[in-house]
Short mmCIF file of C-alpha atoms in Angstrom, two decimals:
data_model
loop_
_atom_site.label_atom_id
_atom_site.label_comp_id
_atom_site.label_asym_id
_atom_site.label_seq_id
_atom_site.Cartn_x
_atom_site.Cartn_y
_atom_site.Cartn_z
CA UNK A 1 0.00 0.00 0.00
CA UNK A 2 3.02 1.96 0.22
CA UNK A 3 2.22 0.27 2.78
CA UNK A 4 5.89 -0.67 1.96
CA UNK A 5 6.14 -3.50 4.56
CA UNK A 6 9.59 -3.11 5.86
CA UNK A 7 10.30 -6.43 6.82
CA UNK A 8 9.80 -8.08 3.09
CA UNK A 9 8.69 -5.73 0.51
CA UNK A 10 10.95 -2.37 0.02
CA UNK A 11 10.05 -1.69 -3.58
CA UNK A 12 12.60 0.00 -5.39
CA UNK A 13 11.36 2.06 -8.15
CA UNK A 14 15.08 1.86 -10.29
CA UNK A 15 13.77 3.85 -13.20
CA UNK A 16 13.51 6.74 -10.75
CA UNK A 17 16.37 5.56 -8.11
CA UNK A 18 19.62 6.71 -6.68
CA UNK A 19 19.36 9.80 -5.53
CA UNK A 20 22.35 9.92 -2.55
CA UNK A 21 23.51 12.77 -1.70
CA UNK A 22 27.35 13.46 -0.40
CA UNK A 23 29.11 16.89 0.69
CA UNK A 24 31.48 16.01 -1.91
CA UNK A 25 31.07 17.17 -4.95
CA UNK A 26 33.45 17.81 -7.83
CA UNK A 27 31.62 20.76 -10.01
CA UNK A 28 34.19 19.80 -12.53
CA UNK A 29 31.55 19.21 -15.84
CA UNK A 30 34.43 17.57 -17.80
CA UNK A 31 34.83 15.56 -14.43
CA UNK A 32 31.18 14.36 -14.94
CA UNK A 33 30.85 13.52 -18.58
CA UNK A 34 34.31 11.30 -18.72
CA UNK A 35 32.27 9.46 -15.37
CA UNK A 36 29.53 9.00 -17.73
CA UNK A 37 31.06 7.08 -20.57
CA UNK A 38 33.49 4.91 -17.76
CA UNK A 39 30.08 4.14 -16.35
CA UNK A 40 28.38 3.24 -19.26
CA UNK A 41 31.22 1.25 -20.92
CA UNK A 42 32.59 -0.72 -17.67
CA UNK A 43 32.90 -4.24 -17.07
CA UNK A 44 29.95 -5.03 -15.12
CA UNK A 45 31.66 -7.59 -12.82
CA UNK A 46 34.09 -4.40 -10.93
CA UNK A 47 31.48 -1.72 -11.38
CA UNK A 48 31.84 -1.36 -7.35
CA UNK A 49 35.23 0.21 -8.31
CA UNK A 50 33.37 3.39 -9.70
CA UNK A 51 31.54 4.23 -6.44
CA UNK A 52 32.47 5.52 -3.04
CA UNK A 53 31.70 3.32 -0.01
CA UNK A 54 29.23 5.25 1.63
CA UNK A 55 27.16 4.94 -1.98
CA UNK A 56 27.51 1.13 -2.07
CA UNK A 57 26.73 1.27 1.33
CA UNK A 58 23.01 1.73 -0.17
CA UNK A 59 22.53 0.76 -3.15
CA UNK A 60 24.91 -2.92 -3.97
CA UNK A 61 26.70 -3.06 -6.78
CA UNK A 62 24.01 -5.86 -8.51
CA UNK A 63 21.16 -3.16 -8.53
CA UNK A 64 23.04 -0.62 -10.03
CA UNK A 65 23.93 -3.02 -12.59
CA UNK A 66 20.23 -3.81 -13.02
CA UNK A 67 19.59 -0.42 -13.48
CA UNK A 68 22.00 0.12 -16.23
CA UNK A 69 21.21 -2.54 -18.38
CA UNK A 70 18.02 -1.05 -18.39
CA UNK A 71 18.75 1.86 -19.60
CA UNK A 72 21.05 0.43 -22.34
CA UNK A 73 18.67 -1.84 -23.52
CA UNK A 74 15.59 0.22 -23.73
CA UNK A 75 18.33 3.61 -24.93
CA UNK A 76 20.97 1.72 -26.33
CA UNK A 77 24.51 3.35 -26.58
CA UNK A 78 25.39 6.78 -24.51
CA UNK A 79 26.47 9.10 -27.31
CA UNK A 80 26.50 12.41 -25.99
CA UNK A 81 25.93 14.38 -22.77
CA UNK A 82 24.49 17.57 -22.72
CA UNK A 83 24.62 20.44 -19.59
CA UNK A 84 21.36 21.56 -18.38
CA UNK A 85 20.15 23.84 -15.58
CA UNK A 86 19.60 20.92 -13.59
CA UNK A 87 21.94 18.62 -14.26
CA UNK A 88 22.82 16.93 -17.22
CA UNK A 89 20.96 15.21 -20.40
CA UNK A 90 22.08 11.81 -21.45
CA UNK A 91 21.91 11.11 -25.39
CA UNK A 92 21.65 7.27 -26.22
CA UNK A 93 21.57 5.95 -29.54
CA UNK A 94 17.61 5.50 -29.52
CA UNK A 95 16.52 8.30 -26.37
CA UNK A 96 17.64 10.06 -23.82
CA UNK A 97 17.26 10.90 -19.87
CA UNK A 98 18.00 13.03 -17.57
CA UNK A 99 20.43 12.77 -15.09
CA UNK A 100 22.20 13.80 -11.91
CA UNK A 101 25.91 12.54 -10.31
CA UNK A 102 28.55 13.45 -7.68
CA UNK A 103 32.08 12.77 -8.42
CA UNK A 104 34.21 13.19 -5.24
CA UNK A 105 37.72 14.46 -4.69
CA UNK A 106 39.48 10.77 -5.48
CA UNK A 107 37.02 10.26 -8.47
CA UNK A 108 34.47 7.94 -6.81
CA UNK A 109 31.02 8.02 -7.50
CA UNK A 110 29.31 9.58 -4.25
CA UNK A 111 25.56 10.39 -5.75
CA UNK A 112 23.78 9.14 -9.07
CA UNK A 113 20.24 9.94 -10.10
CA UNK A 114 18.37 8.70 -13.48
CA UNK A 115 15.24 9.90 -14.45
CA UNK A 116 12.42 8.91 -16.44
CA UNK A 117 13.93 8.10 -19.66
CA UNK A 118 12.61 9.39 -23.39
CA UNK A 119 12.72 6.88 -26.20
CA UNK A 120 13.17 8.59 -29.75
CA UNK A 121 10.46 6.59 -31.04
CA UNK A 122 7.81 6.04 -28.47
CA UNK A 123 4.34 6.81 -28.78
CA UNK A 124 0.75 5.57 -26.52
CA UNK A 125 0.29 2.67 -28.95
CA UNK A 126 4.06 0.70 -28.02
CA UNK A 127 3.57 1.46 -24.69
CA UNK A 128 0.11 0.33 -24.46
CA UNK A 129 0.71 -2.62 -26.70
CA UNK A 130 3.39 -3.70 -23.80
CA UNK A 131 1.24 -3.41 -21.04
CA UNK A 132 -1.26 -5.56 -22.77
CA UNK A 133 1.88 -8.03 -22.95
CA UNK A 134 2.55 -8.11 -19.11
CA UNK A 135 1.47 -11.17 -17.30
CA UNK A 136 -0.61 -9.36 -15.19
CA UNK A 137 -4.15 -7.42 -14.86
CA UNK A 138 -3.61 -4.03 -15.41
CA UNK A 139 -5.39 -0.72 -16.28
CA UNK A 140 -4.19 2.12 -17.83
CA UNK A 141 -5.92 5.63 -18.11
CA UNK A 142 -4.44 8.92 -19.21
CA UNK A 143 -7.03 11.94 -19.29
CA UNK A 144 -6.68 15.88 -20.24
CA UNK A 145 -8.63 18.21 -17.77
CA UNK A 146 -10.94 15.59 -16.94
CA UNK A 147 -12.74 15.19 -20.05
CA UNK A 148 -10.46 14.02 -23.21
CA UNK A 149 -9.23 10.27 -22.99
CA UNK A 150 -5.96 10.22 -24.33
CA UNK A 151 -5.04 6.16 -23.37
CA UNK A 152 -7.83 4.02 -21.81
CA UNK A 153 -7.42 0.43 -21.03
CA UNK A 154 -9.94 -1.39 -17.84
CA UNK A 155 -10.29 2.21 -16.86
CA UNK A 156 -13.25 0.96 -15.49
CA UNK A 157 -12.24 -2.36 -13.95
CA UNK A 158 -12.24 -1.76 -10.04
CA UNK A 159 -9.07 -3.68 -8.60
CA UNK A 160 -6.79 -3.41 -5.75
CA UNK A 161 -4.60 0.02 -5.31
CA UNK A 162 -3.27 0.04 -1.85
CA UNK A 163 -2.47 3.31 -0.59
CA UNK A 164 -3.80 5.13 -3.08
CA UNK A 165 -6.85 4.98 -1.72
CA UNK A 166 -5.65 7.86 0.83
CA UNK A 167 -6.94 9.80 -1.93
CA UNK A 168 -10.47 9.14 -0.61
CA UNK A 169 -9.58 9.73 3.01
CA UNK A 170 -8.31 13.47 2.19
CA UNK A 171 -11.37 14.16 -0.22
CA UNK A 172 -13.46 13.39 2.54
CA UNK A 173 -11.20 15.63 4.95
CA UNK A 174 -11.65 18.36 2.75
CA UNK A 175 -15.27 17.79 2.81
CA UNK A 176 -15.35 17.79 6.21
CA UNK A 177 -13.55 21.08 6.59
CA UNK A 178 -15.30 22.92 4.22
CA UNK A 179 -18.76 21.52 5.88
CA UNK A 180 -18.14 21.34 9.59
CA UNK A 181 -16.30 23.51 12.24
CA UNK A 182 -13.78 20.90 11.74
CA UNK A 183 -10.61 22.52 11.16
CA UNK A 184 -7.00 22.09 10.00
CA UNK A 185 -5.12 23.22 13.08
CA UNK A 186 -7.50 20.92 14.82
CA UNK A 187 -5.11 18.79 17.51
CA UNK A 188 -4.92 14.64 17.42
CA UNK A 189 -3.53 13.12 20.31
CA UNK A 190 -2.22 9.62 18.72
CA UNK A 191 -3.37 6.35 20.56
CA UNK A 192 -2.66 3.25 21.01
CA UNK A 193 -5.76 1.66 18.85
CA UNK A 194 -4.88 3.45 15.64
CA UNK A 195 -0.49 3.00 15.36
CA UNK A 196 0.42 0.57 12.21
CA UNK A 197 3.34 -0.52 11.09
CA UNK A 198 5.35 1.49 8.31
CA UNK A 199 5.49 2.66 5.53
CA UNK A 200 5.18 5.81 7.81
CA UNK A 201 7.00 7.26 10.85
CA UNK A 202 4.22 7.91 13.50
CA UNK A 203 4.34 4.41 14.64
CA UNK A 204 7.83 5.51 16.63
CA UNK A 205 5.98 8.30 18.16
CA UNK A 206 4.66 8.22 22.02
CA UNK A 207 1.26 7.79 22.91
CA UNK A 208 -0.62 10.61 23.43
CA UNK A 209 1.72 13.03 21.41
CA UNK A 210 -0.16 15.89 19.74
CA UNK A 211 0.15 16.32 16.23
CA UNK A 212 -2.22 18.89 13.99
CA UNK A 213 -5.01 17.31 11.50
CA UNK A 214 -2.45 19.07 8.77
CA UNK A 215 0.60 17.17 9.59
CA UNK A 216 -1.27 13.96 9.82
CA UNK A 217 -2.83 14.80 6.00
CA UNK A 218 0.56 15.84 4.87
CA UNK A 219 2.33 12.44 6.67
CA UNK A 220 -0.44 10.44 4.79
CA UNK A 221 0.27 11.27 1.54
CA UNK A 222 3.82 12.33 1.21
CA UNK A 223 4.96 9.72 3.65
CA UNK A 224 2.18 7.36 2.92
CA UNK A 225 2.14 6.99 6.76
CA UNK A 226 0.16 4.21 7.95
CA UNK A 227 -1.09 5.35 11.42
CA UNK A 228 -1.54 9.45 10.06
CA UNK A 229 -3.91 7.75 7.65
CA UNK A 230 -5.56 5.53 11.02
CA UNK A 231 -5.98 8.62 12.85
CA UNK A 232 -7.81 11.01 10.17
CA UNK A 233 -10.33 7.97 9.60
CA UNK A 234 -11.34 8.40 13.12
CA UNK A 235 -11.40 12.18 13.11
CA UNK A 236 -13.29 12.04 9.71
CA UNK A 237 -15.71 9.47 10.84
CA UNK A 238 -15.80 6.04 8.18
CA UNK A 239 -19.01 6.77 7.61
CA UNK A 240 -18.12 9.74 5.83
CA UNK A 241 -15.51 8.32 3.59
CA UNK A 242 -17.81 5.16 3.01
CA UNK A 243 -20.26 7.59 1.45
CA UNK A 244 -17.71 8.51 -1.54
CA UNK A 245 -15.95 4.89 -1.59
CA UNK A 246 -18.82 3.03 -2.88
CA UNK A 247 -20.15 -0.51 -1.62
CA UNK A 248 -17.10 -2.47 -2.35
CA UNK A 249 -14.79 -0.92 -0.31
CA UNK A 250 -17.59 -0.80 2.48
CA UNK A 251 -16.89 -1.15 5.56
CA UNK A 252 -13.71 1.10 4.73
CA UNK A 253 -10.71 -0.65 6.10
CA UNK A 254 -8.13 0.96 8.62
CA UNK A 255 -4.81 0.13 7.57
CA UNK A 256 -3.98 -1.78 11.21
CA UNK A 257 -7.36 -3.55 10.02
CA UNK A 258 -6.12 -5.02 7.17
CA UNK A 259 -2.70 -5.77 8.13
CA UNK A 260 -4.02 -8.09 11.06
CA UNK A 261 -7.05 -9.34 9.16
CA UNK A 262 -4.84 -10.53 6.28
CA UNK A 263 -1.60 -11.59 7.69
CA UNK A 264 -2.86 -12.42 11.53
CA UNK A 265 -6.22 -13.43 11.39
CA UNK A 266 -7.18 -17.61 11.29
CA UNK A 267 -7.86 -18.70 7.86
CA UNK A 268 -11.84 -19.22 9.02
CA UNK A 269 -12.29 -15.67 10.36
CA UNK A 270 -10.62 -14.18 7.14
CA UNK A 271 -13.46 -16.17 5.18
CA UNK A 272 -16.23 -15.01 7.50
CA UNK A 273 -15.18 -11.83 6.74
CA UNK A 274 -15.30 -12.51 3.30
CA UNK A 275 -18.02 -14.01 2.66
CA UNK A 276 -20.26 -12.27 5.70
CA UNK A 277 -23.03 -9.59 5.23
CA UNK A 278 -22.13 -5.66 6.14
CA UNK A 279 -22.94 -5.28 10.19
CA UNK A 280 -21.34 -8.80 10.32
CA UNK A 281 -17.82 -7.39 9.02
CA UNK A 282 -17.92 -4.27 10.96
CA UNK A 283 -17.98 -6.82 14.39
CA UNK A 284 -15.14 -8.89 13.21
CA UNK A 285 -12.95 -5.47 12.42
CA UNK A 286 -13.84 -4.79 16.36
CA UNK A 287 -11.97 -8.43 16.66
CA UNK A 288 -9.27 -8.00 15.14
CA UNK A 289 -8.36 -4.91 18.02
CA UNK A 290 -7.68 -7.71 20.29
CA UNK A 291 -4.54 -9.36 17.58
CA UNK A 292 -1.04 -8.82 18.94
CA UNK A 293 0.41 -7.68 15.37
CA UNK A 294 3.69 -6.60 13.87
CA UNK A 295 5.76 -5.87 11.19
CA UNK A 296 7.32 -9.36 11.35
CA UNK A 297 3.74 -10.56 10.89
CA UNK A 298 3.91 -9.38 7.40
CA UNK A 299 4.15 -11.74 4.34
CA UNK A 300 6.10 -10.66 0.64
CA UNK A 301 3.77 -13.00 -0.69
CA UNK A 302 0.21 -11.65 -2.36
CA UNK A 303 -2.74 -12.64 -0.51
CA UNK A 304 -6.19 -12.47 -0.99
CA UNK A 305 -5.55 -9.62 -3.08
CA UNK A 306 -8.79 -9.77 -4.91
CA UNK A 307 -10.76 -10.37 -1.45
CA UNK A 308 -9.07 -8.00 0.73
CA UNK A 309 -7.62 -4.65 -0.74
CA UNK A 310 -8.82 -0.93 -1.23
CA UNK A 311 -10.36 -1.25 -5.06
CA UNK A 312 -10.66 1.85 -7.14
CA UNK A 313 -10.78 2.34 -11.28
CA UNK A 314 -8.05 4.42 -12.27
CA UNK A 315 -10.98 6.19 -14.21
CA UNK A 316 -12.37 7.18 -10.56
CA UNK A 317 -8.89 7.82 -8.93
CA UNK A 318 -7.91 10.01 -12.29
CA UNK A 319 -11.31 11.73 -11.38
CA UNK A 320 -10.39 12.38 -7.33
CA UNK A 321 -6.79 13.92 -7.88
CA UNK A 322 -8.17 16.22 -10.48
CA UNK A 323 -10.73 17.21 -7.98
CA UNK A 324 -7.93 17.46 -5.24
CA UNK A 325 -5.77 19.07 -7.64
CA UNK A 326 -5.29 21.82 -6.02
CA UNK A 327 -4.24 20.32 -2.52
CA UNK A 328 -0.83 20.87 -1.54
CA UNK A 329 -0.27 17.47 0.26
CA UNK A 330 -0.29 15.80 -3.17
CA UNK A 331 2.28 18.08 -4.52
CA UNK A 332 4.89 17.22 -1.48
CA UNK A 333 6.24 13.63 -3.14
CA UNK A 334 6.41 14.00 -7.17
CA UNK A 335 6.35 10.11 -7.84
CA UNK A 336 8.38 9.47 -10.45
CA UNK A 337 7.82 12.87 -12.42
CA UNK A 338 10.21 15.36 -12.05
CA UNK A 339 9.32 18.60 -10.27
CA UNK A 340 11.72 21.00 -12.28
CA UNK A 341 9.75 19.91 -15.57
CA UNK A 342 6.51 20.50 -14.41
CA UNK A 343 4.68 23.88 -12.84
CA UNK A 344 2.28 21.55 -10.81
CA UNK A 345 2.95 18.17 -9.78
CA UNK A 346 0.30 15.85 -7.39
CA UNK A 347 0.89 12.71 -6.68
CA UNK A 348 -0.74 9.25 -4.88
CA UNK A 349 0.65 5.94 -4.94
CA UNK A 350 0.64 2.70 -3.44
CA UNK A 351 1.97 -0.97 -3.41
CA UNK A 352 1.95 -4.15 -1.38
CA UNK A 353 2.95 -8.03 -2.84
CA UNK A 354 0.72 -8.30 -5.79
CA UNK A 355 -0.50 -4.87 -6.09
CA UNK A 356 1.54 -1.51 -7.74
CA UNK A 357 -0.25 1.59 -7.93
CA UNK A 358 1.24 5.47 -9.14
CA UNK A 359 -1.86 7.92 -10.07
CA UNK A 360 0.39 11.44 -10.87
CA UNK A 361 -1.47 15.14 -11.58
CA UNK A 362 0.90 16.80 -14.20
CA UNK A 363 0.09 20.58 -15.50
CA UNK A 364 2.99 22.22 -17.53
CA UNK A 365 2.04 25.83 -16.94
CA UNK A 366 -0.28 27.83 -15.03
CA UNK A 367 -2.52 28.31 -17.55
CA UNK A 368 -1.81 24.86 -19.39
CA UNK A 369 -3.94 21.30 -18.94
CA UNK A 370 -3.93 19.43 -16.28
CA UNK A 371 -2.97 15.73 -17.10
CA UNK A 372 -3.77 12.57 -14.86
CA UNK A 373 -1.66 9.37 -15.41
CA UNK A 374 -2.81 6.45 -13.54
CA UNK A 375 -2.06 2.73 -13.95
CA UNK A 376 -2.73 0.00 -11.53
CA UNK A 377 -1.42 -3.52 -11.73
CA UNK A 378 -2.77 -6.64 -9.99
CA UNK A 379 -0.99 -10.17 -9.73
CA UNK A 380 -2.03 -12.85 -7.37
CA UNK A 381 2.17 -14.59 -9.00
CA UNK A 382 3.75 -10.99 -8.26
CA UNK A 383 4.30 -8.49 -10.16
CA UNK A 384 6.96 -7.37 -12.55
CA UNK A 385 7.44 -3.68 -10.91
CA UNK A 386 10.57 -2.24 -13.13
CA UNK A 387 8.45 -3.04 -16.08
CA UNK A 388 5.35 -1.21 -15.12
CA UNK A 389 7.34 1.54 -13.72
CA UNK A 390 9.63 2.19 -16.50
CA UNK A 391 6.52 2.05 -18.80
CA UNK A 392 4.43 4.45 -16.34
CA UNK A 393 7.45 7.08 -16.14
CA UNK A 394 7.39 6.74 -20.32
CA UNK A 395 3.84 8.00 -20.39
CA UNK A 396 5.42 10.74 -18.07
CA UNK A 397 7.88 11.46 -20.59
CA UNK A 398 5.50 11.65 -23.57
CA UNK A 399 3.43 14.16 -21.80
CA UNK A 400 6.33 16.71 -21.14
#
């Protein structure tokens, strides 16, 4: 769900990755560009020789590897690299992308950043025709202002997004704001009943420490923070968001709900709940207060992902960040767009074994369209994730 469960599932979104910082840098450009090629040209078996320490550190030399034989197969050969304002522009033999990199004092690599990568010769139809080749159900759906389909496919299909359905818990914040004398600066102690387990940092917060109703929105989404997201349900009331989820995802699940009820509960309660009528599923929720849970309770396998989950179209969750376009906890964490190509980015995403989610708000200028890119993969074998990202961030690219 972004729910990224830290003890088995730390997704790694490598066509957007590396970004480590160091406080050495070399602003030599020449520096830079001669890294480039001895990146792109070295053996692949000593490629740990081109980075400091502290960068292998985080990222081991296998995924970086991974990483750039991704970008030479989709881009082919580096042939030229060009300054920009923000970096640099790599020029393969079939694309390009941007990038960032840190060369320190004794000519290590100490930072590296790719971005979403431009392919001379893409277009909707390859990249749709791929996703249709995935092993996997997925739906695709790119819209202008709301109103002009540029790249459908199962917009309409309702399947699991994880924590993108936060989307639906600030709408109905907003609603409440604007309606009630409910109010931003309102104060939330945190308890006990409503701390999860990551993705998030609230969880390592005490008991009883206050925190405003804007922090907790802004934690939600930027942080996808598990027990923010716990604690606005309660001050929004379920019943409230219920009334813009729709029947399926009724009763609306905590996120502490569905961790226990999926990877704690017995294998006959999880039916019940399944299987049982509305008033019947709100009692066994009240149950599941009573499981002992934790992160190490958490399986990196998919289950009951059909059964269990948050399920949205991207058609409706295109529909709900273009109404919350203008809501500045959605423009905190860019996704995998870029914010220094963009005037306005939003952003919502999710993921848990099984289920990869990214819905992105992109507007060029002030006075330009407003874009929504959403895409939503579902499968019950796992999912392949750099495919469906790389192939998300190229819709990205074709839009700027």
């Amino acid at each position: 769900m972004e729910l990224i469960l830290l003890k088995k599932i730390v997704l790694i979104f490598t066509l957007v990755i590396i970004l480590i910082f160091s406080g050495i840098i070399n602003a030599s450009i020449e520096t830079d560009k001669k890294m480039y090629h001895t990146l792109f040209n070295h053996d692949k078996e000593n490629i740990e020789e081109l980075f400091a320490q502290e960068f292998l550190n985080q990222v081991p030399a296998a995924t970086i590897n991974q990483i750039l034989t991704q970008y030479k197969n989709k881009l082919g050969d580096l042939k030229e690299i060009q300054s920009t304002d923000n970096g640099y522009r790599l020029i393969f033999s079939k694309g390009s992308a941007p990038s960032t990199i840190n060369v320190s004092s004794d000519n290590k690599i100490a930072g590296l950043w790719f971005g979403n990568m431009t392919l001379s010769e893409d277009d909707y139809n390859k990249i749709l025709t791929e996703f249709k080749n995935l092993e996997s159900e997925i739906s695709v759906y790119v819209i202008k202002n709301n109103e002009e389909a540029i790249l459908a496919l199962n917009e309409n299909k309702k399947m699991g997004v994880a924590s993108s359905f936060k989307l639906y818990v600030l709408k109905a914040l907003y609603e409440q704001i604007e309606s009630t004398n409910k109010s931003w600066n309102d104060i939330v102690e945190l308890n006990k009943k409503n701390m999860s387990i990551p993705s998030g940092i609230l969880q390592d917060w005490p008991i009883n420490s206050p925190i405003t109703v804007n922090s907790l929105a802004n934690l939600m989404i930027s942080r996808s923070d598990n027990t923010a997201t716990d604690h606005l349900i309660d001050f929004i009331g379920r019943g409230n968001i219920e009334k813009i989820s729709g029947k399926v995802n009724t009763p609306f699940l905590k996120t502490i709900e569905f961790f226990k009820l999926k990877h704690k509960a017995r294998s006959e309660l999880k039916k019940s709940y399944i299987n049982s009528e509305l008033e019947v599923k709100r009692e066994i929720l009240k149950d599941t207060d009573n499981l002992e849970f934790s992160v190490q309770d958490v399986s990196n396998e998919p289950i009951l992902i059909k059964e269990i989950e948050w399920f949205f179209s991207t058609k409706e969750l295109s529909k709900t960040i273009y109404e919350l376009r203008e809501a500045k906890e959605l423009q905190i964490n860019p996704g995998l767009a870029s914010k220094n190509n963009w005037y306005r980015v939003g952003y919502k995403g999710g993921s848990e074994a099984g289920v990869l989610q990214y819905t992105h708000l992109l507007q060029k200028t002030k006075e330009g369209p407003v874009f929504v890119v959403s895409v939503t993969a579902n499968n019950e074998n796992g999912l392949n994730t750099n495919k469906i990202t790389e192939l998300t961030s190229r819709l990205i690219s074709l839009l700027e």
